[in-house]
C-alpha atoms as one frame of an Amber mdcrd trajectory, in Angstrom:
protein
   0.000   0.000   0.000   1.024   3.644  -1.029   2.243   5.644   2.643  -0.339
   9.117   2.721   1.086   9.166   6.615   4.424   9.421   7.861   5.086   5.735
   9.170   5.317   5.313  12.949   8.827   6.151  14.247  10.355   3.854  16.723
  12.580   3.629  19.625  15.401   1.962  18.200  15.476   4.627  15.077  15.457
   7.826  17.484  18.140   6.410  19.403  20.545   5.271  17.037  23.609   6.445
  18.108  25.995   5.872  15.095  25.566   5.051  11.383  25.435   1.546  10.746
  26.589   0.916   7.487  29.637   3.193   7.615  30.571   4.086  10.824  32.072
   7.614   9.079  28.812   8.654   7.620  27.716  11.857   8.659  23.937  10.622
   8.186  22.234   7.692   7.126  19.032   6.879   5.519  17.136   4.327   7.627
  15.167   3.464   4.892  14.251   4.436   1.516  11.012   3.235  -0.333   9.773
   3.817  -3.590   6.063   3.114  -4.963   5.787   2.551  -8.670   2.889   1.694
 -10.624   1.405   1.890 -14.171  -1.941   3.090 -15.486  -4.103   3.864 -18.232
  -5.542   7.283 -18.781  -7.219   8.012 -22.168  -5.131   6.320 -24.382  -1.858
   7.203 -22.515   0.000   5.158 -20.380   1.408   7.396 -17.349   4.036   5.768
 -14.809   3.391   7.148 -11.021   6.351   7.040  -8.675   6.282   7.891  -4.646
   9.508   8.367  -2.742   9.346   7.794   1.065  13.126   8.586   2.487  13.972
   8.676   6.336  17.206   9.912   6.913  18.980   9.724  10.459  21.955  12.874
  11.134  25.030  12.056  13.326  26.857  15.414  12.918  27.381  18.685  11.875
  28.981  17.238   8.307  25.903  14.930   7.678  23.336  18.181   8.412  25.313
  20.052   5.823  24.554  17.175   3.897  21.130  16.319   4.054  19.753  19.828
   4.731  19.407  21.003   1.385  17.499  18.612  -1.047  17.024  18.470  -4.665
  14.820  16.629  -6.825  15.754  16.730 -10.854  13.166  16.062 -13.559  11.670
  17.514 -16.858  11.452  15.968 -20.256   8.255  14.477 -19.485   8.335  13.953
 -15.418   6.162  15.914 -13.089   7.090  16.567  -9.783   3.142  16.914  -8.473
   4.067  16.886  -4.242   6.615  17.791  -1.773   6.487  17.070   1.518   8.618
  16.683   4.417   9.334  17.156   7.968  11.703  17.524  10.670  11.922  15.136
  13.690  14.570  16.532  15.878  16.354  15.026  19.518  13.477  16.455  21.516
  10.957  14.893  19.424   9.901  18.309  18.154   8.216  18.223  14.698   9.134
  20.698  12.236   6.960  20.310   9.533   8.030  21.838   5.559   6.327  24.314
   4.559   5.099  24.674   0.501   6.504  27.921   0.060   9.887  26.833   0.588
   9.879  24.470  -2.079  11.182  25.962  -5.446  11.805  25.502  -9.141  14.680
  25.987 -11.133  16.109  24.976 -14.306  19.915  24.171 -14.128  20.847  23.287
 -17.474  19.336  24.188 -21.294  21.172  22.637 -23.860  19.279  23.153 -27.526
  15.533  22.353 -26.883  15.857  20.216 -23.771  14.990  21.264 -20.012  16.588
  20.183 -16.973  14.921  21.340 -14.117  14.906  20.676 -10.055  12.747  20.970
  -7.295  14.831  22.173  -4.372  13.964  22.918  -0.542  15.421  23.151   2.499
  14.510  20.686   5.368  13.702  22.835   8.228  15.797  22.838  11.438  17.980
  20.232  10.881  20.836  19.190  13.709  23.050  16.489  14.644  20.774  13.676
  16.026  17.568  14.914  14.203  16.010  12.774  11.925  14.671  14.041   8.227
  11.809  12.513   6.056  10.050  13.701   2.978   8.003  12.007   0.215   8.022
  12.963  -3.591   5.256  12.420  -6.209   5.784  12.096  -9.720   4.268  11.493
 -12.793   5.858  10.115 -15.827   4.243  10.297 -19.398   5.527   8.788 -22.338
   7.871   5.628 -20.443   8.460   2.585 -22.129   6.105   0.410 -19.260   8.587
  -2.516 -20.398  11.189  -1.591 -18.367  11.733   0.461 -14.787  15.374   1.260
 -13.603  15.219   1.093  -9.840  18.609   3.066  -8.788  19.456   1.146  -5.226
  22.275   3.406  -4.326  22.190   7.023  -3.098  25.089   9.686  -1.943  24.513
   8.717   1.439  24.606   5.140   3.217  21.050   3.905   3.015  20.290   0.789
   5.631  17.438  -0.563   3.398  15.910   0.140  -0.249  12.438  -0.998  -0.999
  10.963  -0.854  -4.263   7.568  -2.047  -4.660   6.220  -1.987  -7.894   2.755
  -3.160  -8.936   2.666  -5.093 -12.811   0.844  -4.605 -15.122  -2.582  -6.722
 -15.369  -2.263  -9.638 -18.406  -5.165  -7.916 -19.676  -2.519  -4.744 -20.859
   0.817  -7.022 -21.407   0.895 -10.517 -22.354   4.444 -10.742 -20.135   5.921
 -11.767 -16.619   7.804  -9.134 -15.033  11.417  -9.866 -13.865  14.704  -8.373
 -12.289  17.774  -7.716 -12.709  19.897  -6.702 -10.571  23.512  -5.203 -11.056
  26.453  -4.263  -8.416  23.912  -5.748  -5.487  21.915  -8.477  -4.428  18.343
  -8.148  -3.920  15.838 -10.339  -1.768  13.392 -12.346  -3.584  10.313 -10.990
  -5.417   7.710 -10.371  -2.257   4.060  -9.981  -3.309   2.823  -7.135  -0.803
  -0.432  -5.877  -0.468  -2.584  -4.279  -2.743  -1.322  -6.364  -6.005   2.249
  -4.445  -5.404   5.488  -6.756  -5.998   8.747  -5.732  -3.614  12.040  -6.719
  -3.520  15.048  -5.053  -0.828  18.568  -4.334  -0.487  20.464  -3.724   2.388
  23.278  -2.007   4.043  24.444   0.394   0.633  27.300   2.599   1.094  26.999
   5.902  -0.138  27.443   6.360  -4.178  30.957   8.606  -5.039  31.484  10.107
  -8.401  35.087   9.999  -9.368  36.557  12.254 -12.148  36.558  10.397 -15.056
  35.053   7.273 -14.418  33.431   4.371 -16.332  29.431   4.710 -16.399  27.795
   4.758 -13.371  25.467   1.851 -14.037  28.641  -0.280 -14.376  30.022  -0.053
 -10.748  26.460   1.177  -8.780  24.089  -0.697  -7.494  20.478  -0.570  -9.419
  18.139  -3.385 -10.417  16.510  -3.571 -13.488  12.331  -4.508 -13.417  11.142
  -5.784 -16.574   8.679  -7.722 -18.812   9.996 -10.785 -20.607   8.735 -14.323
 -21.740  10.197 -16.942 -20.304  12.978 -17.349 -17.895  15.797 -17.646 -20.324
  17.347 -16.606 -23.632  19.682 -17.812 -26.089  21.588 -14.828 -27.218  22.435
 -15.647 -30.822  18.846 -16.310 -31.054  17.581 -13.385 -29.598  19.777 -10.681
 -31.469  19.347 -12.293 -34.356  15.130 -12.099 -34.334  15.915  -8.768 -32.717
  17.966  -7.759 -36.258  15.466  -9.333 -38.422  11.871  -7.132 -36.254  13.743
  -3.896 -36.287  14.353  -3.731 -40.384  10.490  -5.296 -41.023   9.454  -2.890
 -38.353  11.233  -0.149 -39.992  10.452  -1.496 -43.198   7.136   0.776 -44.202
   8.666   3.972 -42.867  11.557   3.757 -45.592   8.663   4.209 -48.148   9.286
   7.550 -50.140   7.753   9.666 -52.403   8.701  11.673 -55.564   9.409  15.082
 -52.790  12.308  12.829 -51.132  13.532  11.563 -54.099  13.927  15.116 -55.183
  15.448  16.347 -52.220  17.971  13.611 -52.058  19.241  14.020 -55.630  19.922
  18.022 -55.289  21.797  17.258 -51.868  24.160  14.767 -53.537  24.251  16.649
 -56.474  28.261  17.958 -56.000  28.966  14.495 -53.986  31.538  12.059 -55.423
  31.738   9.474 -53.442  29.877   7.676 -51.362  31.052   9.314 -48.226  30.611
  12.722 -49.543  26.699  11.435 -50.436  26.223  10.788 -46.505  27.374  14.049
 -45.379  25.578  15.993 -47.843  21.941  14.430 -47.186  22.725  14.711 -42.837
  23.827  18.260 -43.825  20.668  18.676 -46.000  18.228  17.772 -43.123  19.969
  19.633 -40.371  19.189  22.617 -42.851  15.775  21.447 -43.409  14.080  19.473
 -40.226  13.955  20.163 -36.537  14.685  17.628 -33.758  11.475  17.704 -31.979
  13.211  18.975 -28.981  15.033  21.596 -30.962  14.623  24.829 -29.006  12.823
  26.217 -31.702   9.915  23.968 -31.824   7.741  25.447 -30.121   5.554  24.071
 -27.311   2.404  24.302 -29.705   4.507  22.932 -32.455   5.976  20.079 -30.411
   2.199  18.953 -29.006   0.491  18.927 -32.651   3.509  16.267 -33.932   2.907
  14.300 -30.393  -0.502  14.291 -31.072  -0.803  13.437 -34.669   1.469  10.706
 -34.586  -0.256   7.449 -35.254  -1.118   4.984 -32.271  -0.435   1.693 -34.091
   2.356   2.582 -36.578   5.832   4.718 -36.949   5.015   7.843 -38.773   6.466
   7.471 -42.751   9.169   8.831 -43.596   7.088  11.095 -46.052   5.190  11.910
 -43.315   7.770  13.270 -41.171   9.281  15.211 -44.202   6.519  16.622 -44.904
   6.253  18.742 -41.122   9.617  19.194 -41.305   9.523  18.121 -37.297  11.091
  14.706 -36.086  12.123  12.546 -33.295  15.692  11.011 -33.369  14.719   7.920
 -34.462  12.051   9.455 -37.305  15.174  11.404 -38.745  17.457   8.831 -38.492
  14.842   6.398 -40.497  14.378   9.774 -43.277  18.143   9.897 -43.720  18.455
   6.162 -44.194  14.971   6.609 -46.899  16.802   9.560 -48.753  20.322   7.147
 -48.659  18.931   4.607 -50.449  17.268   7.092 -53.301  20.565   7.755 -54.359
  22.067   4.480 -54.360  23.061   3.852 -51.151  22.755   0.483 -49.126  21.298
   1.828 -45.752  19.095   0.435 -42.999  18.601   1.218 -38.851  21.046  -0.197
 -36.226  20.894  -0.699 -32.746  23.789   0.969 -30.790  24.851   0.634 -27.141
  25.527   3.616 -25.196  29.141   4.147 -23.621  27.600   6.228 -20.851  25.726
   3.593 -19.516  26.320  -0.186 -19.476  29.400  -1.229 -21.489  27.103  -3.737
 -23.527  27.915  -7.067 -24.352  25.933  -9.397 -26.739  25.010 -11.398 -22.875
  22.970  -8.846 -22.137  20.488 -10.449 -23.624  17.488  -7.682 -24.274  16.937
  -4.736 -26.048  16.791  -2.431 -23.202  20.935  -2.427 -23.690  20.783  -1.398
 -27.011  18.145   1.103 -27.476  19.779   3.814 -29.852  18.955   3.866 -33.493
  21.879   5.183 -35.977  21.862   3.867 -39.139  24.337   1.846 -40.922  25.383
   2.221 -44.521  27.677   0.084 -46.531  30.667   2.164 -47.725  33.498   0.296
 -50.138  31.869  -2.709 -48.708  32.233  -2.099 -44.975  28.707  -1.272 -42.824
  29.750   2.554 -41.024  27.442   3.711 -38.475  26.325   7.450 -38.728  23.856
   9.460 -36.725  22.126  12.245 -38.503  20.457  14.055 -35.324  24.097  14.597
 -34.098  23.613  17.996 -34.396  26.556  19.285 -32.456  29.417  16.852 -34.343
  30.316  17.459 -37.948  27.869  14.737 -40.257  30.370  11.971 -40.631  31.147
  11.761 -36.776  28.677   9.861 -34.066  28.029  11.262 -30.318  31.081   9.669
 -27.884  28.357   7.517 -26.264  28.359   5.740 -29.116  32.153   5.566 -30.452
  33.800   1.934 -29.838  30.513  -0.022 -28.791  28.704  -2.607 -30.072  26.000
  -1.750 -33.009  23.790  -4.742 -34.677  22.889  -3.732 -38.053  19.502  -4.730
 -38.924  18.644  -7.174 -42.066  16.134  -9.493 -42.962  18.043 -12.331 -43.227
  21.389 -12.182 -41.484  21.770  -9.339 -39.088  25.627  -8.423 -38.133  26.956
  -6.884 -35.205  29.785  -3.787 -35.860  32.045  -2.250 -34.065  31.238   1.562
 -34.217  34.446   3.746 -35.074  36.281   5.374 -32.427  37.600   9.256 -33.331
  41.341  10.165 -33.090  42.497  13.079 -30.658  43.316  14.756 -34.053  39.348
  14.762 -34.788  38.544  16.579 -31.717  41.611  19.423 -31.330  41.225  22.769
 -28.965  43.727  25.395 -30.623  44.242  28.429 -28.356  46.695  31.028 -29.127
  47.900  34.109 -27.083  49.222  37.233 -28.377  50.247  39.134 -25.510  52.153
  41.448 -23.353  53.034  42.533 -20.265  53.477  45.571 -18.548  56.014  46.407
 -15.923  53.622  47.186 -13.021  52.426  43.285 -14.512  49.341  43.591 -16.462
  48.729  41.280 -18.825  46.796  42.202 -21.979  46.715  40.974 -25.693  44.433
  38.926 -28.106  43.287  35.324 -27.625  41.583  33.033 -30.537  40.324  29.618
 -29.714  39.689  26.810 -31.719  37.406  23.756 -30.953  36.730  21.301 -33.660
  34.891  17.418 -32.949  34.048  16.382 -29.525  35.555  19.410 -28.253  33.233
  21.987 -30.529  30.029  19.356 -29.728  31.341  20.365 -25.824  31.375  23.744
 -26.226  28.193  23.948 -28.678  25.646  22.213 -26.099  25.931  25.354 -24.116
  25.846  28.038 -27.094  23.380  26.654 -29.420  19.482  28.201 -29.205  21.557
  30.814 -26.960  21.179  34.893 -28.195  24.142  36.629 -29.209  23.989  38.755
 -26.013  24.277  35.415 -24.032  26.907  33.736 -26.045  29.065  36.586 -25.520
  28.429  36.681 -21.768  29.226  32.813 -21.904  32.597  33.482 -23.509  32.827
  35.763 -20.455  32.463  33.952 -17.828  34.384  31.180 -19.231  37.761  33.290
 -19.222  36.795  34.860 -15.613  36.513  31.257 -14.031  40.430  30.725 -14.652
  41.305  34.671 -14.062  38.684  36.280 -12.237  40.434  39.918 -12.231  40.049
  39.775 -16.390  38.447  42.259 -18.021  37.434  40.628 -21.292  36.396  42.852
 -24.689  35.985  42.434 -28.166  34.141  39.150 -27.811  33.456  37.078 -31.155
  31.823  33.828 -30.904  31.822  32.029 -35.010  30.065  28.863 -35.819  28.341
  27.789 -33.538  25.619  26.380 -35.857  28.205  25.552 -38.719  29.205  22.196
 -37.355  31.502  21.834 -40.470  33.555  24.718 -39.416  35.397  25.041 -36.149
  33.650  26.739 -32.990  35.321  29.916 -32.103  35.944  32.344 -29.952  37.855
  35.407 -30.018  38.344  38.155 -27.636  40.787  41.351 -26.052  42.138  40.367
 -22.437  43.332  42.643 -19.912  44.353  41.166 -16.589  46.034  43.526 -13.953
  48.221  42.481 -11.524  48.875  39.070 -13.724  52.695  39.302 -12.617  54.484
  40.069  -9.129  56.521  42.269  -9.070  59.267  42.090  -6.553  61.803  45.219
  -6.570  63.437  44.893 -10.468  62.240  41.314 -10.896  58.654  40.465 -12.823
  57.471  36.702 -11.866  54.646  35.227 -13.886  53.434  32.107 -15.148  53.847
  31.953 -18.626  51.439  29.262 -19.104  48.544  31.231 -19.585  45.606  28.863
 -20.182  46.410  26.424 -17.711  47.390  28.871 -14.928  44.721  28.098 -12.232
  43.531  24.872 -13.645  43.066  22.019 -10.928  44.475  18.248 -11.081  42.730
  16.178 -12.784  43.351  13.473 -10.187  43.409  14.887  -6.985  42.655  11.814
  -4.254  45.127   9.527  -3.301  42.930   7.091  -3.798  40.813   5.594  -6.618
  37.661   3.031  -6.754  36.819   2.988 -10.226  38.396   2.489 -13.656  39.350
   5.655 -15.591  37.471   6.202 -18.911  37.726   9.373 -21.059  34.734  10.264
 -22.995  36.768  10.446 -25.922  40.442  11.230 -27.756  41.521  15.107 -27.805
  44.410  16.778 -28.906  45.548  20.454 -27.003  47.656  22.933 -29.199  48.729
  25.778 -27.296  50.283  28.969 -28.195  51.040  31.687 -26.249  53.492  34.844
 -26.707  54.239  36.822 -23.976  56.270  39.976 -24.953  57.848  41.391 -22.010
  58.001  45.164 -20.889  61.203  47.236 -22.291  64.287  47.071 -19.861  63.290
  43.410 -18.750  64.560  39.830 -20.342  64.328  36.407 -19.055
């Protein structure tokens, strides 16, 4: 049964006197539960999700910890209640009021919103204990699958999930789980048709700079629908291969619009390659992402709500609004490909970021991106046309040096996907500068970010005004040298992903060198002055993993004031 109350605290929880799962921790949550069902509404599914968390504080590190809270969501979750309360030594209740609970968005990268609700438990201090519950509503989840994350920043002594399946009137499936990094107690059927399972005694989750994907060394379990107990994984990915190109199938279907369009992009091409690139440049031109920032909210509900219940939309249907989803642009590009002569057709790709897939992973859920493959002097290359930050011919890092199975009706194939070079992804900065004798530094600075490194700096700029790319520029040079005063800012192409990003701009920093009687001492390394270790601990848990290969080029020229020489 869902909690509406605040479960009954006992004797043994307000008198805890230390952490239990590591005796360090500067709190502990006593328990953490989680409610998560499915339901119908209309003709929409919508997931609902309640978080219960009780969370015991030992000392003044753990109420720095635990006193402010924040809950992200967006792209399709609701956050529909707060609440929470304070329990502190005395047993004095300090309850959280709505007004302190606030909205924010953090991050805006092209057309997609990250947001948080944040608040502040009330009156927290060392021996108090903290509990709140969360609501949310999620539209638009594939009901297949939940991902049940086990492990939180702080120690937790038990996680509950319960989660109540779906009826076999809905889904012709049993669920299962799957649990990874931990070991979970047996399915439990609980009360009101809800399924549980526990794990106990988690140490706290910590992030370490550069580090493998999280779901490959934390602890989460995976609930999902499957038949059967077992699968044979040849078998599988191969039927897997052989549904996605049928499925696929009718939305290659063009007409004479797309045949048109794909012969005037190709038109200078001569090669194969060049063909690629010129019909992904042609629909970046041409269609929006449907999370583009400028698809607007009207804009982006009319495609949601005439796309077809029982079918993909066509790929002359999604031409024709000149709005897609990944996948629906990815399927167009592959349609257009094979108007001009090209062997094309979707693949499934694994994602870098999150498990390191293997073909043992036997289910979709691992493999859930779709590029598309075509066959280039006889060899299947992966590209990804809604890469919209990354020149056409390269593919997001996620997806560089992981497994893809190209789909075919017959004999589907796993590929390797390519893995770029540092030289594909260089940051050029150069310095002209100069320095005064009281030791002010001032000159010109260009910099020059091409691959990986552009698609880094891009994310942040793109769907941004002038006025703010400029002030981004800004604050980027004042983070390393916050005495700068920074003019003549140029920010170039940051929606010409053939072309490096750049930025140029006039630097004046005063007091940039010490001077000490008839001496001037400065760091002549100007971009890195300030810039912390990368590995700083002593220590390290996890395997290191870059995102991907970079090459710096630095060059900076420092002339010095008249009278002075090294």
């Amino acid at each position: 049964m869902v909690e509406t109350q605040w479960l009954p605290l006992t004797d043994a929880e307000r008198k805890q006197p230390a952490p239990v799962v590591d005796k360090s921790a500067g709190a502990e949550a006593l328990f953490w539960r989680v409610h998560v069902w499915d339901e119908i509404t209309g003709s929409d599914w919508q997931r609902h999700r309640v978080t219960y968390a009780r969370i015991k504080v030992f000392n003044e590190a753990g109420q720095k910890q635990v006193t402010a809270i924040e809950i992200p969501f967006g792209n399709n979750i609701f956050v529909t209640s707060v609440e929470g309360r304070t329990i502190q030594p005395d047993g004095t209740i300090v309850e959280l009021k709505k007004e302190d609970v606030h909205e924010r968005e953090v991050i805006r990268i092209g057309g997609i919103r990250r947001k948080v609700k944040s608040f502040a438990m009330p009156a927290v201090q060392p021996g108090a204990i903290i509990e709140y519950r969360i609501r949310e509503v999620h539209f638009r989840q594939n009901i297949r699958y939940l991902r049940a994350e086990m492990q939180q920043e702080y120690p937790v002594q038990k996680v509950t999930y319960f989660v109540k399946p779906m009826s076999r009137e809905f889904i012709n499936m049993r669920m299962r789980v799957w649990p990874f990094n931990c070991k979970n107690s047996p399915l439990d059927l609980s009360m009101n048709g809800f399924t549980s399972t526990t794990v106990e005694n988690l140490p706290a989750f910590q992030e370490e700079p550069y580090m493998i994907g999280q779901p490959n060394v934390r602890a989460w379990i995976l609930f999902l629908y499957m038949e059967g107990d077992r699968r044979d994984a040849a078998k599988y990915w191969e039927k897997r291969g052989k549904e996605v190109y049928q499925n696929l199938r009718q939305s290659l279907r063009v007409n004479d619009e797309i045949r048109d369009a794909a012969a005037k992009a190709v038109a200078n091409a001569k090669s194969d390659n060049d063909k690629v690139v010129a019909i992904i440049a042609h629909l970046r031109r041409n269609l929006r992402n449907l999370f583009d920032s400028s698809v607007s909210d009207s804009e982006r509900a009319k495609i949601i709500k005439d796309m077809p219940k029982d079918r993909a939309r066509t790929s002359s249907e999604v031409f024709k609004s000149g709005i897609g989803t990944a996948d629906e642009l990815n399927t167009l590009f592959a349609a257009m490909a094979q108007t001009v002569g090209l062997e094309a057709r979707p693949a499934l790709v694994g994602d870098r970021d999150g498990i390191l897939f293997d073909p043992s992973l036997v289910d979709s859920y691992f493999l859930d991106n779709i590029d598309m493959a075509v066959k280039i002097d006889g060899q299947w290359r992966i590209f990804d046309a809604t890469t919209r930050l990354l020149p056409p011919n390269m593919i997001g890092w996620r997806e560089e040096g992981t497994d893809a199975l190209v789909s075919d009706s017959k004999t589907p194939v796993f590929v390797k996907t390519p893995t770029s070079t540092p030289g594909e992804s260089p940051s050029i900065r150069r310095g002209q500068l100069s320095l005064s004798a009281d030791g002010t530094l001032e000159g010109d600075v260009t910099l020059h970010f091409t691959g990986h490194a552009a698609g880094d700096g891009r994310g942040d700029l793109i769907g941004e005004s002038a006025e703010k790319r400029v002030e981004s520029v800004k604050k980027l040079v004042t983070a390393v040298h916050p005495s700068a005063e920074v003019t003549h800012i140029a920010v170039e192409n940051v929606d010409d992903t053939t072309q490096a990003l750049s930025f140029k701009y006039h630097l004046r920093i005063p007091g940039y060198a010490q001077r000490t009687g008839k001496r001037l001492l400065f760091a002549p390394l100007f971009f890195q002055q300030g810039a912390t270790p990368r590995f700083s601990a002593s220590q390290r848990k996890y395997p290191i993993a870059f995102r991907y290969a970079w090459r710096e080029d630095d060059e900076v020229r420092i002339q010095l004031p008249e009278g002075f020489e090294m």
